[in-house]
Short mmCIF file of C-alpha atoms in Angstrom, two decimals:
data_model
loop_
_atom_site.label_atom_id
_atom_site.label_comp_id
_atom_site.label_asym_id
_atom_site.label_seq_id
_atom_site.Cartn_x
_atom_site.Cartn_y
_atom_site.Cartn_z
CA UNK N 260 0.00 0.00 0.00
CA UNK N 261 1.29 3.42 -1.25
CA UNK N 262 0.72 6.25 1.31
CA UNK N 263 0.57 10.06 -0.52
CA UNK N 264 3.09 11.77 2.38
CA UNK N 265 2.92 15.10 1.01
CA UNK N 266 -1.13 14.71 1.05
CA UNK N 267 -0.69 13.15 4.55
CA UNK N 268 1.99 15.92 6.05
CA UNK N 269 -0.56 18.14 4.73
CA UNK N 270 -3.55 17.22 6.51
CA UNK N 271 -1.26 16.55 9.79
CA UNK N 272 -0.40 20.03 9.84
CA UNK N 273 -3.38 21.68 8.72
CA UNK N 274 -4.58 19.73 12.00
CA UNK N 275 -1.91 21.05 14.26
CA UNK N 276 -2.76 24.62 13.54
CA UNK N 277 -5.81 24.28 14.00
CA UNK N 278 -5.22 22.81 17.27
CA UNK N 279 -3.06 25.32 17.73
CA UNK N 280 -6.01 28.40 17.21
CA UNK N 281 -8.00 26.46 19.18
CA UNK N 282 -5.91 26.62 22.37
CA UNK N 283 -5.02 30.49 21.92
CA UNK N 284 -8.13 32.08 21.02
CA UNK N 285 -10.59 33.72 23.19
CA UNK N 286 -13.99 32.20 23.77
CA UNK N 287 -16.73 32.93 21.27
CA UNK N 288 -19.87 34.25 23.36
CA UNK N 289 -23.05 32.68 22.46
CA UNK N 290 -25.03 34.55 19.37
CA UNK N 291 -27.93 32.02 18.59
CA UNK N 292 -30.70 33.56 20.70
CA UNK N 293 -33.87 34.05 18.84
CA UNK N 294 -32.53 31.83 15.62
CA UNK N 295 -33.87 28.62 14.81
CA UNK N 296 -31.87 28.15 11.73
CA UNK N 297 -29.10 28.92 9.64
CA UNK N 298 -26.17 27.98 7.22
CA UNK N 299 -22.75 26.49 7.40
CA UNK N 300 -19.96 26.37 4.83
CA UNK N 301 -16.87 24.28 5.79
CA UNK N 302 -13.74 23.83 3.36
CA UNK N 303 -11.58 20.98 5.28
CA UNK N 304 -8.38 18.88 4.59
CA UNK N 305 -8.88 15.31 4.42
CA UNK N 306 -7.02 12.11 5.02
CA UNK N 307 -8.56 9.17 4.02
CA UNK N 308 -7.59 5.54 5.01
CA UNK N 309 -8.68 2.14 3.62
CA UNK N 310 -10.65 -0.31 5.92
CA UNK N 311 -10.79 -3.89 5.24
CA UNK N 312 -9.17 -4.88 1.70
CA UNK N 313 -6.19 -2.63 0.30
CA UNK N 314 -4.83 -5.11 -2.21
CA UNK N 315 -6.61 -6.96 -5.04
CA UNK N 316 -4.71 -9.17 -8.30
CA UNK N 317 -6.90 -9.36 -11.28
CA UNK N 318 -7.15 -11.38 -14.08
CA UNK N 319 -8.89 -11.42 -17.27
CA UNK N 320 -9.26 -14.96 -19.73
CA UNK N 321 -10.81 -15.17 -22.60
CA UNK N 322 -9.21 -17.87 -24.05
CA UNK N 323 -7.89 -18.57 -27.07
CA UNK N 324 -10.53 -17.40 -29.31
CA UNK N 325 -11.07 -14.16 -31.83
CA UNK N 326 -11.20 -12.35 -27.90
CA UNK N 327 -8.32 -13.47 -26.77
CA UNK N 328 -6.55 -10.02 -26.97
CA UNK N 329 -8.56 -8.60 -24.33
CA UNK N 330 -6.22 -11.23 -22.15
CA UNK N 331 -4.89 -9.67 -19.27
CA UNK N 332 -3.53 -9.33 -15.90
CA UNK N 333 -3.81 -6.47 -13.18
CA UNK N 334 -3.70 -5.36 -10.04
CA UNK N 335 -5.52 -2.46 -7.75
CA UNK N 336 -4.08 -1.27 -4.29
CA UNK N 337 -6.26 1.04 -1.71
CA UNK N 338 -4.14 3.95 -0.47
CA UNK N 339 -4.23 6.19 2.54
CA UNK N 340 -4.50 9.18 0.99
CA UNK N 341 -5.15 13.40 1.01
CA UNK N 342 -7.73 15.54 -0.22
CA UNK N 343 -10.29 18.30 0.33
CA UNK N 344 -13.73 18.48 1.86
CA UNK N 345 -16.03 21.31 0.72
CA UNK N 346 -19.93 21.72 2.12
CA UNK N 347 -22.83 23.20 2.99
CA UNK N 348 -25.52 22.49 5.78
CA UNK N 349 -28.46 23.57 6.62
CA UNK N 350 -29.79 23.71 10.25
CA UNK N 351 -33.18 23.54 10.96
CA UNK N 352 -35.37 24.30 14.45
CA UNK N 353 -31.24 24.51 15.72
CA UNK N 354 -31.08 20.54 15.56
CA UNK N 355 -31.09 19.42 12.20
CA UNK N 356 -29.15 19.79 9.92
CA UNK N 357 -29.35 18.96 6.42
CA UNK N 358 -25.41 18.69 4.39
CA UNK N 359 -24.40 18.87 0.62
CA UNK N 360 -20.85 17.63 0.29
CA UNK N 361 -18.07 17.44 -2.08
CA UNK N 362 -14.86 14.83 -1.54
CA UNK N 363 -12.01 14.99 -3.21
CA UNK N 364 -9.04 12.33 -2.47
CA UNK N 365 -6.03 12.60 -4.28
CA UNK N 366 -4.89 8.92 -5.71
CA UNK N 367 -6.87 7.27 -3.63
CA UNK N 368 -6.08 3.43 -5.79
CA UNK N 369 -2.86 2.20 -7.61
CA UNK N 370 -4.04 0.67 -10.83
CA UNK N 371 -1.52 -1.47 -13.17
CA UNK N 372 -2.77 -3.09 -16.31
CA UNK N 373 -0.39 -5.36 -18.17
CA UNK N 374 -1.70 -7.27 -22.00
CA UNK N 375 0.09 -7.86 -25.39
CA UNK N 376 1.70 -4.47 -26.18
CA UNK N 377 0.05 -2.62 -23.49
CA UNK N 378 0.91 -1.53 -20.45
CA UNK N 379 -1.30 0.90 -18.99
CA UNK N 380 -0.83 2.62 -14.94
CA UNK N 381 -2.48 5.06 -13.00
CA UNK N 382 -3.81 6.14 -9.68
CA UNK N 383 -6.78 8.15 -9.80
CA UNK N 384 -8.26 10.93 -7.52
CA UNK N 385 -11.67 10.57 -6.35
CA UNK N 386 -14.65 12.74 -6.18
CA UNK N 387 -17.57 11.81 -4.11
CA UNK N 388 -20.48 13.90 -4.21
CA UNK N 389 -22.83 12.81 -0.31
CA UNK N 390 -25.86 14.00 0.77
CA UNK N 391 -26.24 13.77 4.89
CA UNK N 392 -28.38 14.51 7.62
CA UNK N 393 -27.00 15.31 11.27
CA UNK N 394 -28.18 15.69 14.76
CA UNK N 395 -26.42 18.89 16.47
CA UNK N 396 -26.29 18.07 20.09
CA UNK N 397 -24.73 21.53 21.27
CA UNK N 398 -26.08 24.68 19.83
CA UNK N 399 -26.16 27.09 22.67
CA UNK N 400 -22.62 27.74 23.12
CA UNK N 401 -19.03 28.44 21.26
CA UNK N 402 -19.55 24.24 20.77
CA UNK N 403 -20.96 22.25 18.31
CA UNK N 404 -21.29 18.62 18.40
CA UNK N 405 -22.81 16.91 15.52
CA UNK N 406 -23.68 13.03 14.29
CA UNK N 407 -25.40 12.33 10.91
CA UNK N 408 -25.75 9.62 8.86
CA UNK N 409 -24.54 10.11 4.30
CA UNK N 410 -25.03 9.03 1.11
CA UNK N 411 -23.09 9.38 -1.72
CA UNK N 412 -24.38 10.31 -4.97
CA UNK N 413 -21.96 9.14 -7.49
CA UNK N 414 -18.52 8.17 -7.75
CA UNK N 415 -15.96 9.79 -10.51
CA UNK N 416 -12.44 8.34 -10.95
CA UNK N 417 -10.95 11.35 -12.91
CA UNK N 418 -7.22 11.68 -13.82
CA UNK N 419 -5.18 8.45 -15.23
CA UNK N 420 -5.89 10.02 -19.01
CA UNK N 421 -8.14 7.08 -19.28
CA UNK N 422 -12.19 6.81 -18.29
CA UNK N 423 -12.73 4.60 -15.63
CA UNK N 424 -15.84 3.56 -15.35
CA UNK N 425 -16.89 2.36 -10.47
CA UNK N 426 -19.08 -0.19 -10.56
CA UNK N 427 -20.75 1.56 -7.73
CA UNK N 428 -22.33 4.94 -7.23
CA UNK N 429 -24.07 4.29 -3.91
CA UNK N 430 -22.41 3.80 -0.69
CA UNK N 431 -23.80 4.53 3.25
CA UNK N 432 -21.80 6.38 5.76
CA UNK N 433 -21.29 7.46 9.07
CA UNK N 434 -20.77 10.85 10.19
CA UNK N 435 -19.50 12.50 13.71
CA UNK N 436 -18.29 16.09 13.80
CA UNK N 437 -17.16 19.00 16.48
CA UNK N 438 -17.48 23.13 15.39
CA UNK N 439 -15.65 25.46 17.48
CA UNK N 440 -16.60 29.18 17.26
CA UNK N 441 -14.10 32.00 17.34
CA UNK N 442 -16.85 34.39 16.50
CA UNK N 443 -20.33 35.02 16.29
CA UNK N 444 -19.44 33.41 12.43
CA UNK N 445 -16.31 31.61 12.42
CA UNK N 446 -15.14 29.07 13.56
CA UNK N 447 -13.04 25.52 13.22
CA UNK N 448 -13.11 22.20 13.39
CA UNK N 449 -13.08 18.40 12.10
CA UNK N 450 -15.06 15.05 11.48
CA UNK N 451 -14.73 11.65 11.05
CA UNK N 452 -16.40 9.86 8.29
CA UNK N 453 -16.96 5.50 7.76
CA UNK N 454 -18.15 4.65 4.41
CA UNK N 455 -19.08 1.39 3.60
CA UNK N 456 -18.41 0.96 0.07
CA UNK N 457 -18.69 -2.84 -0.07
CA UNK N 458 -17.88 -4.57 -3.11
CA UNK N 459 -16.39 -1.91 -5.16
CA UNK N 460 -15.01 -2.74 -9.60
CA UNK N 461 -13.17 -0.85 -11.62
CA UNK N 462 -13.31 -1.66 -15.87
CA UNK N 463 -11.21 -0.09 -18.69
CA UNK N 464 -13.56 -2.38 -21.10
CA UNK N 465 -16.16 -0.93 -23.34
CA UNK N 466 -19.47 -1.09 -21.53
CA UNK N 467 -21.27 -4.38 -22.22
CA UNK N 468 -18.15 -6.25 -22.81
CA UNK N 469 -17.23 -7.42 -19.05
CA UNK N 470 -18.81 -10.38 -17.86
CA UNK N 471 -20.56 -11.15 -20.82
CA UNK N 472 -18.07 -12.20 -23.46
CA UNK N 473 -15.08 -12.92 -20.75
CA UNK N 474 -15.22 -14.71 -17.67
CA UNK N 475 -14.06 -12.06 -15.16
CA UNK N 476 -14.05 -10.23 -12.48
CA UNK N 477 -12.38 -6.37 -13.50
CA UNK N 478 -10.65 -4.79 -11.09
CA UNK N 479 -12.62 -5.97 -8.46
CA UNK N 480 -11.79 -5.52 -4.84
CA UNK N 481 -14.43 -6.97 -1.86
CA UNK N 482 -15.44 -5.29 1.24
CA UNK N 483 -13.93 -1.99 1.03
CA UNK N 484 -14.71 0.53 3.28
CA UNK N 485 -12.97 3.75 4.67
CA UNK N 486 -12.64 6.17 7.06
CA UNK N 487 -11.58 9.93 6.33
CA UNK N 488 -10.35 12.36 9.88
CA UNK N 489 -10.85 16.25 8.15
CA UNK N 490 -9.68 19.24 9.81
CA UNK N 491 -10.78 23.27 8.44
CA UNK N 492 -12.65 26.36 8.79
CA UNK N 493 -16.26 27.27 8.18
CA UNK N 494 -18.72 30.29 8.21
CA UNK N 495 -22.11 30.21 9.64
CA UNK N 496 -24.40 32.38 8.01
#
C-alpha cells in the first residue's frame, strides 16, 4: 500500500494549527438567541484511510478465441491518501441539519494493467459527491457537536488520461463532527467519516463487454470501506 506523504503531512499540519487556534483564542460568546436556523460552509483537509481490503490481483481470460486479446492481468491497491472536503448544511429548528458535500481524495487506488503491447498505470483521484443529515447536540454555546448519517451520490475516478468507469455509485456512511466558534461566524473544526463501500469494480472495457463475453471479475476488490479524519474552517451564516 502506497501512502501520498505530502497529502498526509498536509492534513497533519493543517490539523496542528488548527489545534493550535484552538488553544489560543478567546472564547466565542453565544449569538444564537432568537434563531432557529441557519447555514454552514466548511472547506476541510482530508485524510482518508482504507478499511478492510487494500490489495486486489486481477485477471482477465478469454481464451484462445477471436477475444483473446482482451487477455490480461492487473492489479488495484487502496491507499491512505489526502484531499479536500467542501460543504454546505443547513440547520433547521437549531437541531437538524441537512449537508451537501463534495470529496475529493487525491490517488486514492494504484491501478496497473499489463496485456500484449500494453501496459497501462495510473492512480486516480476521487470525487464523491454525499448527501447527509445530522443531529447537532450543542447549539447554545461556542460548541458544536454533531452526528449524521450520508449518502453518496456518485462516484468519478478522474485523472489516469483514461475513463474509468466504479461499478458503484451508492455507498452509506457514518458521520460525527465537532465546530468550534471563534466568533459570532467563524469558527473551526473536524469530522470523522466510515463509508461502507462494499464490493467496489473498476473496468477499462467498453461497456457491455465485461462479464458477458469474458469470464471475469475487472478490477474488483471486496469489502472496502474507509474512514476519512478532516480538519478546516467554516462560516455560519
Amino acid at each position: 500500500m502506497r501512502t501520498d506523504i505530502s497529502s498526509v503531512t498536509y492534513t497533519v499540519l493543517l490539523s496542528a494549527a488548527c489545534a493550535v487556534m484552538l488553544s489560543s483564542h478567546p472564547a466565542a460568546q453565544p449569538a444564537l438567541e432568537g434563531r432557529t436556523h441557519w447555514g454552514i460552509a466548511r472547506l476541510q483537509g482530508v485524510m482518508t484511510l482504507p478499511v478492510g481490503n487494500d490489495h486486489a490481483e486481477i485477471y482477465n481470460d478469454c481464451g484462445d478465441g477471436f477475444f483473446g486479446f482482451l487477455d490480461f492481468s492487473a492489479s488495484l491497491n487502496v491507499n491512505t491518501s489526502g484531499g479536500i472536503l467542501g460543504s454546505f448544511e443547513y440547520v433547521l429548528k437549531r437541531r437538524y441539519g441537512i449537508e451537501l458535500a463534495f470529496n475529493w481524495w487525491k490517488q486514492f487506488v494504484d491501478i496497473s494493467f499489463e496485456t500484449d503491447g500494453l501496459t497501462v498505470e495510473g492512480a486516480p483521484n476521487f470525487i464523491l459527491p454525499t448527501l447527509g443529515f445530522n443531529y447537532h447536540f450543542l447549539t447554545d454555546s461556542r460548541a458544536d457537536l454533531y452526528l449524521g448519517a450520508m449518502a453518496t451520490l456518485g462516484i468519478v475516478a478522474t485523472g489516469t488520461g483514461t475513463d474509468i468507469d466504479v461499478s458503484k455509485d451508492f455507498a452509506l456512511g457514518l458521520n460525527l463532527g465537532f465546530d468550534y466558534y471563534l466568533s459570532e461566524k467563524w469558527f473551526i473544526g473536524g469530522c470523522a467519516k466510515y463509508i461502507d463501500f462494499g464490493e467496489l469494480e473498476f473496468s477499462l472495457l467498453p461497456p457491455g463487454v465485461d462479464g458477458i463475453i469474458c469470464d471475469n471479475g475487472l478490477f474488483g476488490i471486496g469489502d472496502l470501506n474507509t474512514l476519512s479524519l478532516t480538519c478546516g474552517a467554516g462560516y455560519r451564516f
